[in-house]
Tab-separated table of C-alpha atoms in Angstrom:
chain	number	residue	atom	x	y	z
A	160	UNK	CA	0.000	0.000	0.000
A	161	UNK	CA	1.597	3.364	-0.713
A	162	UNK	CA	0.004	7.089	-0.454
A	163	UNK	CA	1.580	10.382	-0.064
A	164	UNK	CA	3.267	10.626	3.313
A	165	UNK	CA	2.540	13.798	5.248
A	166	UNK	CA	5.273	16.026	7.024
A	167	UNK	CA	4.228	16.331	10.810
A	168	UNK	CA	1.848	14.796	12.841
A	169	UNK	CA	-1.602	15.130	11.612
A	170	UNK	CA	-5.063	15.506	13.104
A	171	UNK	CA	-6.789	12.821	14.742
A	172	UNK	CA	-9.809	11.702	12.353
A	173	UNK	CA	-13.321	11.062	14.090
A	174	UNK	CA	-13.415	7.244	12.631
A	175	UNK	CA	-14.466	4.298	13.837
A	176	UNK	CA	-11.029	3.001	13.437
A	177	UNK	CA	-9.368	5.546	15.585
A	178	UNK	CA	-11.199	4.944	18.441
A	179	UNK	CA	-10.867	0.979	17.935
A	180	UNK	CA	-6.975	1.691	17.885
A	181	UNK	CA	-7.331	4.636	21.004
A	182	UNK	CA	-9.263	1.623	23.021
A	183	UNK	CA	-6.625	-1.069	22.274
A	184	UNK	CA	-3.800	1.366	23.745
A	185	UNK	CA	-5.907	2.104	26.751
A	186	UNK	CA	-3.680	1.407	29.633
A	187	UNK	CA	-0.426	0.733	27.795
A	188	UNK	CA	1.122	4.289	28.529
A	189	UNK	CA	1.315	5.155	24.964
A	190	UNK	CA	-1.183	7.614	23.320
A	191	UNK	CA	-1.425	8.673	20.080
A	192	UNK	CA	0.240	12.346	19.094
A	193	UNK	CA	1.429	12.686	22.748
A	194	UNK	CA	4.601	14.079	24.180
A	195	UNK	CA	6.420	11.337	25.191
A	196	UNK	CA	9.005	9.255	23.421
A	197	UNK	CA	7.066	6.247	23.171
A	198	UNK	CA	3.893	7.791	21.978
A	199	UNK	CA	3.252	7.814	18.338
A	200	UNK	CA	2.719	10.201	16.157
A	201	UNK	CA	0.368	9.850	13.224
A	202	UNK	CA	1.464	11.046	9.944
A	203	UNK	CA	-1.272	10.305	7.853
A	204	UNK	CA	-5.254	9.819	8.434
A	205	UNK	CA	-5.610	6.582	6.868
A	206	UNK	CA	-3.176	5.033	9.517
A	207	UNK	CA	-6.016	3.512	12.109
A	208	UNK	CA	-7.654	1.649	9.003
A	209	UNK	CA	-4.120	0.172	7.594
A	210	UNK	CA	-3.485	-1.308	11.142
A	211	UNK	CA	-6.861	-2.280	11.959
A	212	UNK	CA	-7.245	-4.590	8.785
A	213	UNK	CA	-3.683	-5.497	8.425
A	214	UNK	CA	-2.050	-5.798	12.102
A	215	UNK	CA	1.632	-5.848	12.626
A	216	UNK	CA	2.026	-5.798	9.019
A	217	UNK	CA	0.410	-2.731	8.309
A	218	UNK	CA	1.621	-1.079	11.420
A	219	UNK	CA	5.552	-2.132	10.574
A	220	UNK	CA	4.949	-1.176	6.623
A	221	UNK	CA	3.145	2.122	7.560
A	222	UNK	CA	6.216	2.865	9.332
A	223	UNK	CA	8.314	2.228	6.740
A	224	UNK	CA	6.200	4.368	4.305
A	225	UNK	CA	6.653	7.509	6.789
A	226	UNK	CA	2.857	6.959	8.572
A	227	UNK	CA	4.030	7.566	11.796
A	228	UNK	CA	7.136	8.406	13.890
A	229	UNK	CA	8.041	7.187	16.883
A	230	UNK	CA	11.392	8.279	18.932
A	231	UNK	CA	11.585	5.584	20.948
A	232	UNK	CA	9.568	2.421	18.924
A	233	UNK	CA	11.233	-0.183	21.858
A	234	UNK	CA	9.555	1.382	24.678
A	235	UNK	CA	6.823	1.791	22.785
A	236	UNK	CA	7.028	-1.722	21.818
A	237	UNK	CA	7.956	-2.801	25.312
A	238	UNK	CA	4.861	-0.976	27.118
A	239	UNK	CA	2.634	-2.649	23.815
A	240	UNK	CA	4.042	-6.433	24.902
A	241	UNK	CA	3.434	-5.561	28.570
A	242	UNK	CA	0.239	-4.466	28.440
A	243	UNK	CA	-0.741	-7.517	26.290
A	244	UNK	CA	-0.991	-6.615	23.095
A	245	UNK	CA	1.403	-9.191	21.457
A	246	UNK	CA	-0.996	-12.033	19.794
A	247	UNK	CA	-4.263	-9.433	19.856
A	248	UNK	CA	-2.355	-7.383	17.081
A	249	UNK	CA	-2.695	-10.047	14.693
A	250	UNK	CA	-5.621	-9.833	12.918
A	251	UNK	CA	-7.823	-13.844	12.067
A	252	UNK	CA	-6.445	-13.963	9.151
A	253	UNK	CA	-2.672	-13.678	9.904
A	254	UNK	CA	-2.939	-17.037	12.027
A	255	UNK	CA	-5.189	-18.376	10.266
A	256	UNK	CA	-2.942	-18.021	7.123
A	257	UNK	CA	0.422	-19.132	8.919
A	258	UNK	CA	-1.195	-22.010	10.175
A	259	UNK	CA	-2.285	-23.201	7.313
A	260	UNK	CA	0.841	-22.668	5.597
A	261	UNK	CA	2.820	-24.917	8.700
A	262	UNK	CA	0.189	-27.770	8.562
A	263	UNK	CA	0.358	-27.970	4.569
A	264	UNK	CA	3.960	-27.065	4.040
A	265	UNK	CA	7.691	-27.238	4.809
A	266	UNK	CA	8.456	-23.661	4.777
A	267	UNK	CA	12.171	-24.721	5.452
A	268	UNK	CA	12.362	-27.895	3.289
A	269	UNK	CA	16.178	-27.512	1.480
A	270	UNK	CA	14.230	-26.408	-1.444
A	271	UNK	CA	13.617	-23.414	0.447
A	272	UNK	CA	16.820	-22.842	2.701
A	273	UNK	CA	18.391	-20.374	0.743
A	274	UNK	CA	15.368	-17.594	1.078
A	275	UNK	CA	16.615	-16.242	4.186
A	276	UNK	CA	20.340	-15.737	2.910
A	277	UNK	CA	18.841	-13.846	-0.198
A	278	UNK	CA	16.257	-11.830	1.486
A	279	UNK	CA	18.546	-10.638	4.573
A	280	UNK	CA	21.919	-11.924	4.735
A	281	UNK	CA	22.312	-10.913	1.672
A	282	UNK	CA	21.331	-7.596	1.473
A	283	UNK	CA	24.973	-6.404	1.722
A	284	UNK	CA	27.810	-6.732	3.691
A	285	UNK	CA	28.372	-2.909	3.900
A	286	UNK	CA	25.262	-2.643	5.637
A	287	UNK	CA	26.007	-4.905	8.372
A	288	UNK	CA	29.232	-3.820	8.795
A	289	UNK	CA	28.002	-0.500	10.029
A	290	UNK	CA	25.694	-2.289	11.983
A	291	UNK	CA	27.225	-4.628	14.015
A	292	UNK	CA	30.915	-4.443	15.891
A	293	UNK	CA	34.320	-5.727	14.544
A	294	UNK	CA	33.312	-9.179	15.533
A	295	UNK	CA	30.653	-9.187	13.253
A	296	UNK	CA	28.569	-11.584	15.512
A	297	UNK	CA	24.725	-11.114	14.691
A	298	UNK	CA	23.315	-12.816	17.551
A	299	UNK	CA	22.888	-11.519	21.168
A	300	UNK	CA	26.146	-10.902	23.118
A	301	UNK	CA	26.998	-11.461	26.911
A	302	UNK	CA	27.115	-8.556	28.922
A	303	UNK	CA	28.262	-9.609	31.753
A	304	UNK	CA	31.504	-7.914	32.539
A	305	UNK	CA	30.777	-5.692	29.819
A	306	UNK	CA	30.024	-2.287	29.086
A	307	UNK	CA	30.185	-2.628	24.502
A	308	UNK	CA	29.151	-3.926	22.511
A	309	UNK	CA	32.429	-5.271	21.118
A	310	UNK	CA	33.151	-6.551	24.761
A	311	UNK	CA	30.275	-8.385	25.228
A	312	UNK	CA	30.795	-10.122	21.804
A	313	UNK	CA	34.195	-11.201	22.414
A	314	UNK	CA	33.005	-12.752	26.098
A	315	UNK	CA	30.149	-14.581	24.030
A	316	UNK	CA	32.448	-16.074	21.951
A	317	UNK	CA	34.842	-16.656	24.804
A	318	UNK	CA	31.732	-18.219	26.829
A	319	UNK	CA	31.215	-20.562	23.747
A	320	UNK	CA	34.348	-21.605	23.395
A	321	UNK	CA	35.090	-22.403	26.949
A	322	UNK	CA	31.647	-24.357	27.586
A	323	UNK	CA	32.465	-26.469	24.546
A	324	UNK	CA	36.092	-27.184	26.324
A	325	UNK	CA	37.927	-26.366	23.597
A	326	UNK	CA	41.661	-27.578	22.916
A	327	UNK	CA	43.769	-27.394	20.052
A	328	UNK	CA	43.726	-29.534	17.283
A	329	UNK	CA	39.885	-30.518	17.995
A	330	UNK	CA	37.706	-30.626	14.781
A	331	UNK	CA	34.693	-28.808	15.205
A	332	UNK	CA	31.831	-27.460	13.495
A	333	UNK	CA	30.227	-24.347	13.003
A	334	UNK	CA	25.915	-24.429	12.123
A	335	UNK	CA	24.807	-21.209	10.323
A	336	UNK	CA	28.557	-19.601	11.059
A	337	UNK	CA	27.420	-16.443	9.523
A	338	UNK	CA	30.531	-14.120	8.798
A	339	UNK	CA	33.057	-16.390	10.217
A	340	UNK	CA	32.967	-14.706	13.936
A	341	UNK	CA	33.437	-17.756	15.881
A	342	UNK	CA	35.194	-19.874	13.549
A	343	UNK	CA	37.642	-16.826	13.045
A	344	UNK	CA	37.804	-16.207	17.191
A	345	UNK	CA	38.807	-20.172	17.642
A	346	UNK	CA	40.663	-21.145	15.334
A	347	UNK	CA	42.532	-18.330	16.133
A	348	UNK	CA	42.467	-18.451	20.031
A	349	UNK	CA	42.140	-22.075	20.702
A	350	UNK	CA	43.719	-23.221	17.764
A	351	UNK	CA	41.161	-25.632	16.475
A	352	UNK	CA	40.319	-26.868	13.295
A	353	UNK	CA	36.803	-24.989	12.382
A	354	UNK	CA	34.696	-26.182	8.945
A	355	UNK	CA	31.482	-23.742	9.268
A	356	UNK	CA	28.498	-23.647	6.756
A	357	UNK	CA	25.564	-21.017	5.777
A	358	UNK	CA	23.330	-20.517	3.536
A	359	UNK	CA	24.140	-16.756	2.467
A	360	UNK	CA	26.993	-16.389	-0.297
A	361	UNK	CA	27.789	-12.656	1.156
A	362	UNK	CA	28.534	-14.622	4.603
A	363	UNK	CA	30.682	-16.824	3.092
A	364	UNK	CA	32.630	-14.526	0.698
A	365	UNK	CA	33.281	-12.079	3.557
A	366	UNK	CA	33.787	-15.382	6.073
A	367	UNK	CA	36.356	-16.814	3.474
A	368	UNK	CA	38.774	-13.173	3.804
A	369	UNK	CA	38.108	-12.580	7.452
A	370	UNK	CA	39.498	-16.448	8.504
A	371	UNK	CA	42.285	-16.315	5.458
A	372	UNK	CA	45.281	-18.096	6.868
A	373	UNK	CA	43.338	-19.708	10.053
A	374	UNK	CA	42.213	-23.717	9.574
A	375	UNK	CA	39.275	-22.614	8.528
A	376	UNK	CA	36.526	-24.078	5.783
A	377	UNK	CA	33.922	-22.261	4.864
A	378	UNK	CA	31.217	-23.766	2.935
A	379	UNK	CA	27.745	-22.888	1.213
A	380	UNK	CA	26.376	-25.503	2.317
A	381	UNK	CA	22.606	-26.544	3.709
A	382	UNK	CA	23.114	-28.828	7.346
A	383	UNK	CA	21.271	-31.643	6.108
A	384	UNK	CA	24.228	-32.557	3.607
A	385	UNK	CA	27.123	-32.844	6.036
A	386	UNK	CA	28.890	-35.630	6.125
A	387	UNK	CA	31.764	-36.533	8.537
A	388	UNK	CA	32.560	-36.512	12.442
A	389	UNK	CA	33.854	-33.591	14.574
A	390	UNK	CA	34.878	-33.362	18.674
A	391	UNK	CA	32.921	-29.950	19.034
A	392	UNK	CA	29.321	-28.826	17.118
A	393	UNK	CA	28.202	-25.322	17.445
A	394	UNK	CA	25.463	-23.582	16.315
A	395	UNK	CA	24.953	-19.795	17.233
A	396	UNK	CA	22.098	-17.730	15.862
A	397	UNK	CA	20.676	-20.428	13.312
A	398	UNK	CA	17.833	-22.646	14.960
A	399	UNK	CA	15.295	-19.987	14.457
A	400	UNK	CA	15.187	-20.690	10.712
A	401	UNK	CA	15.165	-24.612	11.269
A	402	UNK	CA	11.200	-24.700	11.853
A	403	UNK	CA	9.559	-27.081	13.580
A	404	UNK	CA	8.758	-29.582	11.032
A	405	UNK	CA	12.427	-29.887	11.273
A	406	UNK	CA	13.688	-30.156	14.339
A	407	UNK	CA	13.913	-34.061	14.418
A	408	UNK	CA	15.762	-34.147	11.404
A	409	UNK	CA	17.968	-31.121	12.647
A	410	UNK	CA	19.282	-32.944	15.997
A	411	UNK	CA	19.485	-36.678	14.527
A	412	UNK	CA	22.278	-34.607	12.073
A	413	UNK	CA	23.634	-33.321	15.096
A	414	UNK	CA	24.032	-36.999	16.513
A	415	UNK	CA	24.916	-38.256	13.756
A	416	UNK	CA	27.840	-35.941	13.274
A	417	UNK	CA	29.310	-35.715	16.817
A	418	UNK	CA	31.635	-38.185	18.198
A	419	UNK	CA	30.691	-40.178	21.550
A	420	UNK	CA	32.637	-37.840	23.639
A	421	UNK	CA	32.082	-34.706	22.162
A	422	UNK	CA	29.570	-31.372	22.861
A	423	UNK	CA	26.972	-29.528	20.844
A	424	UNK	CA	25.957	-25.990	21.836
A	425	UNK	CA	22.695	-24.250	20.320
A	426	UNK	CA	22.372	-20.694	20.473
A	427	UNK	CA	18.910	-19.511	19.672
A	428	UNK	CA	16.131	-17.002	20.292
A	429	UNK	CA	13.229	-18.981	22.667
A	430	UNK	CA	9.871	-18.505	22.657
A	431	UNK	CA	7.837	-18.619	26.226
A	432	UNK	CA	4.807	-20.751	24.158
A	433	UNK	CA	4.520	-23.674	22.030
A	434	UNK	CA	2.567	-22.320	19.384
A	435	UNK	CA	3.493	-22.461	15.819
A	436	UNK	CA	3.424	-18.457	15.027
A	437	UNK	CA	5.558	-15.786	13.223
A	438	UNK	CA	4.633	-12.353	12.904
A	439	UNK	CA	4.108	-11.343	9.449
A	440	UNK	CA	5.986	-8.554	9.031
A	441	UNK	CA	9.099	-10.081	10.199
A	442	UNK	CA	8.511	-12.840	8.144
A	443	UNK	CA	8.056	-10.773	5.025
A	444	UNK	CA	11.119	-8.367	5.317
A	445	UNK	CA	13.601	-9.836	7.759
A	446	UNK	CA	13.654	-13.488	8.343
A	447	UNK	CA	11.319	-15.464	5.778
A	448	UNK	CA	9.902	-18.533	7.066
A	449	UNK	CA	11.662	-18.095	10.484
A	450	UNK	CA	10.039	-19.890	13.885
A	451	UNK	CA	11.005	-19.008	17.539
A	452	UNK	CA	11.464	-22.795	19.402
A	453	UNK	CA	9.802	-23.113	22.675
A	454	UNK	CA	11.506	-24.670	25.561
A	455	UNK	CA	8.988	-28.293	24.923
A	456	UNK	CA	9.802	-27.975	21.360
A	457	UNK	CA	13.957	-28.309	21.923
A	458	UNK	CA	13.398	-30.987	24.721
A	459	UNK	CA	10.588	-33.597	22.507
A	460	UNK	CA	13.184	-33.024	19.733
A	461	UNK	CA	16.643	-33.423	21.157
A	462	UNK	CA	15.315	-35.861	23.653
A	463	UNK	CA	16.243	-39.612	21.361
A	464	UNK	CA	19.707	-38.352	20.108
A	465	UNK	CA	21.544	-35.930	22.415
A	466	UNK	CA	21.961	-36.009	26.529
A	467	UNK	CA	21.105	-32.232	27.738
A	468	UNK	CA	24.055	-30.641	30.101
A	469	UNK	CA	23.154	-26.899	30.760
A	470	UNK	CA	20.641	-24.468	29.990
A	471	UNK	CA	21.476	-21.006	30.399
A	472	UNK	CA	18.984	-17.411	29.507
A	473	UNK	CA	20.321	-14.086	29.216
A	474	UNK	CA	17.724	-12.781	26.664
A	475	UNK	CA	17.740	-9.732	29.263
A	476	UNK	CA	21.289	-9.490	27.061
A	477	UNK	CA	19.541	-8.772	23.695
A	478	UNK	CA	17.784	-5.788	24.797
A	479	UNK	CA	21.417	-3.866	24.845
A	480	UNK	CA	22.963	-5.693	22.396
A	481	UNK	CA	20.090	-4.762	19.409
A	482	UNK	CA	20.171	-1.405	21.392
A	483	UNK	CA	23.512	-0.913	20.362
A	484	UNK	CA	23.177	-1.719	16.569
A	485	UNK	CA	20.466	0.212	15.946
A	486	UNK	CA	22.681	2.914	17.416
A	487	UNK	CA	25.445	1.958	15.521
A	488	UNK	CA	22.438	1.897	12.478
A	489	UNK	CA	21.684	5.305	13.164
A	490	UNK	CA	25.406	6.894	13.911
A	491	UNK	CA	26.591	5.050	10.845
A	492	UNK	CA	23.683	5.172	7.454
A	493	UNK	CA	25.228	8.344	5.829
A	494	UNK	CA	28.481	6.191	5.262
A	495	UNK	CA	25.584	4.049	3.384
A	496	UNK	CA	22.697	6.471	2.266
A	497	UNK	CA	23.474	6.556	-1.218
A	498	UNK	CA	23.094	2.521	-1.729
A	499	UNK	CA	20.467	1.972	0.311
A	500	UNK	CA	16.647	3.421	0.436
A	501	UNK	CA	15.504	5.616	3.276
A	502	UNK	CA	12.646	2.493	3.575
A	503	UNK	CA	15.607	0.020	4.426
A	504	UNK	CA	16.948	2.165	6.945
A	505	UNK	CA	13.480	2.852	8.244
A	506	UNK	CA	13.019	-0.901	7.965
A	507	UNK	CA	15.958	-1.930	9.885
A	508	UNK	CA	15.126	0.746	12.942
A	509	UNK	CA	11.861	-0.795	13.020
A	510	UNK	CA	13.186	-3.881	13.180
A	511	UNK	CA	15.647	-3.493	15.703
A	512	UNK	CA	13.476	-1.322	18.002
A	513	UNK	CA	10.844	-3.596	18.453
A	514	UNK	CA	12.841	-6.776	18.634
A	515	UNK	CA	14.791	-4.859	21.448
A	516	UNK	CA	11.442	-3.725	23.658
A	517	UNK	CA	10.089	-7.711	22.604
A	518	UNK	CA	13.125	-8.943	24.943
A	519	UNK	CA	13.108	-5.912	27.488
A	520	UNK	CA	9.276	-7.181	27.907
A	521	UNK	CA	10.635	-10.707	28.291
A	522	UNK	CA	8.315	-11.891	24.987
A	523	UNK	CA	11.639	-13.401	24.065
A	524	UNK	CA	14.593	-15.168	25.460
A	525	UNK	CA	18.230	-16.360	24.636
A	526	UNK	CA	18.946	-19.934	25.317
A	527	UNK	CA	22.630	-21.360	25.341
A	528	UNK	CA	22.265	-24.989	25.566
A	529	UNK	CA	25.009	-27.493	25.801
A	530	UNK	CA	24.455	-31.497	25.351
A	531	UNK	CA	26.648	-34.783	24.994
A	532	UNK	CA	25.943	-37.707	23.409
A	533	UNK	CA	26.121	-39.095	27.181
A	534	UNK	CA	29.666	-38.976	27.598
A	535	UNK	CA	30.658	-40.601	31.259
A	536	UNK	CA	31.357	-37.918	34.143
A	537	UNK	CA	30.032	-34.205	34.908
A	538	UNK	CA	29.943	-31.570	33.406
A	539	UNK	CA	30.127	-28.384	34.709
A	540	UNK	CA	29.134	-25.282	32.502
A	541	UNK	CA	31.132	-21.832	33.369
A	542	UNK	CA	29.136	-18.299	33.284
């Protein structure tokens, strides 16, 4: 949908709509064309009707079209979660769509694998590199002990390393390894032997450069077609876009690829229920066919291959950490302006902003697990 965007907030309309959208926000601290930061402002009249039939979608595209401004869309976001907005935003049809779509289909058969990388990873390297910090880690980082963003990815990959006992000359292998950060930060620090896959040909090209000269393989390459044994799995930032028709298949590969004493550590973004849902506008523009795990839906999957050591959540750590790249986003798009569309950098502050007051709310978590394939003795996990 697309109309002329108007400069400065506009008057309220007397519509049914508006006061449908006024009632919804009733109690949630944010108000529409208020003074605070978290209050939005309404840009153009036909904004109450575009959310109303469309839900997040037409509230995250209206955004991007300039329908409404926000300073501070994670607070806003945040006081939205709290006040328990989260599933009432989507409209029938939204869940009745995705449903269907996850009891017909295999939205992340191999067929499909790739859509993610060419949707988002994609999108350009120069981008993210503004975005993120010299680690180039795109998941949340550990901020204990820190006060950066760089610092608290470096102690995330530290925390990885040392809860998979790493020790040189191991073989071990990165799941969805993204731009090389941790294969780059072991092989180099622990002196391991690394092969990491992903599905994005921009991660790999800029993976390849950044771990030239370490033992390092990089491969374009979807996890169901590994072959091979290795001491150490890891898998940081990638189970999101498994999907839950594959989770089975995801941790018999896991089995099947460790060796009797080794470890496996999954990274991922939890979600507090079991239902099968994605909200539609992150699905169209950011992570295509992606689906936040539950807590049941790692246990009933893992449970016939892989022994479960540790469970660790510091989601409370992604509020900061997508804080800080949307800062970095902001500080940093001129370098970038004349590539990209003011809509992309509108997108990707939308994005980040609610994603950031979704795990200040505690909608979301972070989940470090660690399992064995029942390997005699304890194991204790450091923090």
């Amino acid at each position: 949908m697309t109309s002329d965007t108007r400069i400065g907030p506009v008057p309220l309309p007397n519509t049914r709509a508006r006061r449908v959208v006024e009632q919804l926000l009733e109690g949630s601290g944010v108000t529409l064309n208020g003074s605070a930061d978290w209050d939005i402002q309404v840009h153009h009249p036909d904004f109450f009707t575009r959310v109303l039939h469309q839900g997040t979608l037409g509230l995250g595209e209206a955004y991007m079209d300039g329908w409404w401004e926000c300073p501070r869309i994670d607070e806003m976001a945040c006081r939205l979660l709290m006040h328990g907005l989260g599933e009432r935003a989507h409209t029938p049809s939204e869940r009745l769509m995705y449903r269907l779509q996850t009891g017909f289909f295999n939205l992340q058969s191999k067929a499909r694998a790739y859509i993610v990388g060419e949707t988002h990873y994609d999108l350009g390297n120069d981008l993210f590199e503004r975005m993120l910090d010299p680690t180039m880690c795109y998941s949340c980082g550990y901020w204990k002990r820190a006060d950066s963003l760089h610092q608290a990815q470096l102690n995330k990959l530290d925390l990885v390393a040392r809860k998979l006992e790493l020790a040189p000359g191991m073989r071990v292998l990165d799941i969805g390894c993204g731009w090389g950060s941790f294969a780059e930060y072991a092989a180099h620090h622990y002196r391991v032997e690394v092969t990491g896959i992903t599905i994005s040909r921009e991660q790999a090209t800029l993976a390849r450069e950044r771990c030239d000269g370490l033992p390092v393989d990089i491969r374009l390459q979807d996890y169901r077609d590994l072959d091979g044994r290795f001491d150490r799995i890891v898998s940081i930032g990638m189970f999101e876009h498994v999907g839950h028709r594959n989770y089975a298949t995801y941790f018999r590969t896991v089995e099947q690829l460790l060796e009797d004493d080794g470890l496996f550590l999954l990274h991922t973004i939890g979600s507090n229920n079991s239902d099968i849902t994605a909200d539609p506008w992150v699905n169209k523009y950011i992570f295509p066919n992606g689906v936040l795990p539950s807590a049941m839906h790692i246990t009933r999957a893992a449970e016939a291959h892989l022994l479960l050591e540790d469970w660790q959540n510091f989601g409370a750590d992604y509020d900061p950490t997508l804080m800080a790249w949307l800062g970095n986003v902001d500080d940093r798009w001129h370098e970038i302006a004349e590539r990209y569309s003011d809509r992309i950098r509108r997108m990707f502050r939308y994005y980040l902003s609610v994603c950031a007051g979704a795990f200040r709310a505690r909608d979301l978590q972070l989940w470090q697990l660690v399992f064995s394939r029942g390997r005699a003795g304890r194991y204790d996990a450091p923090r």
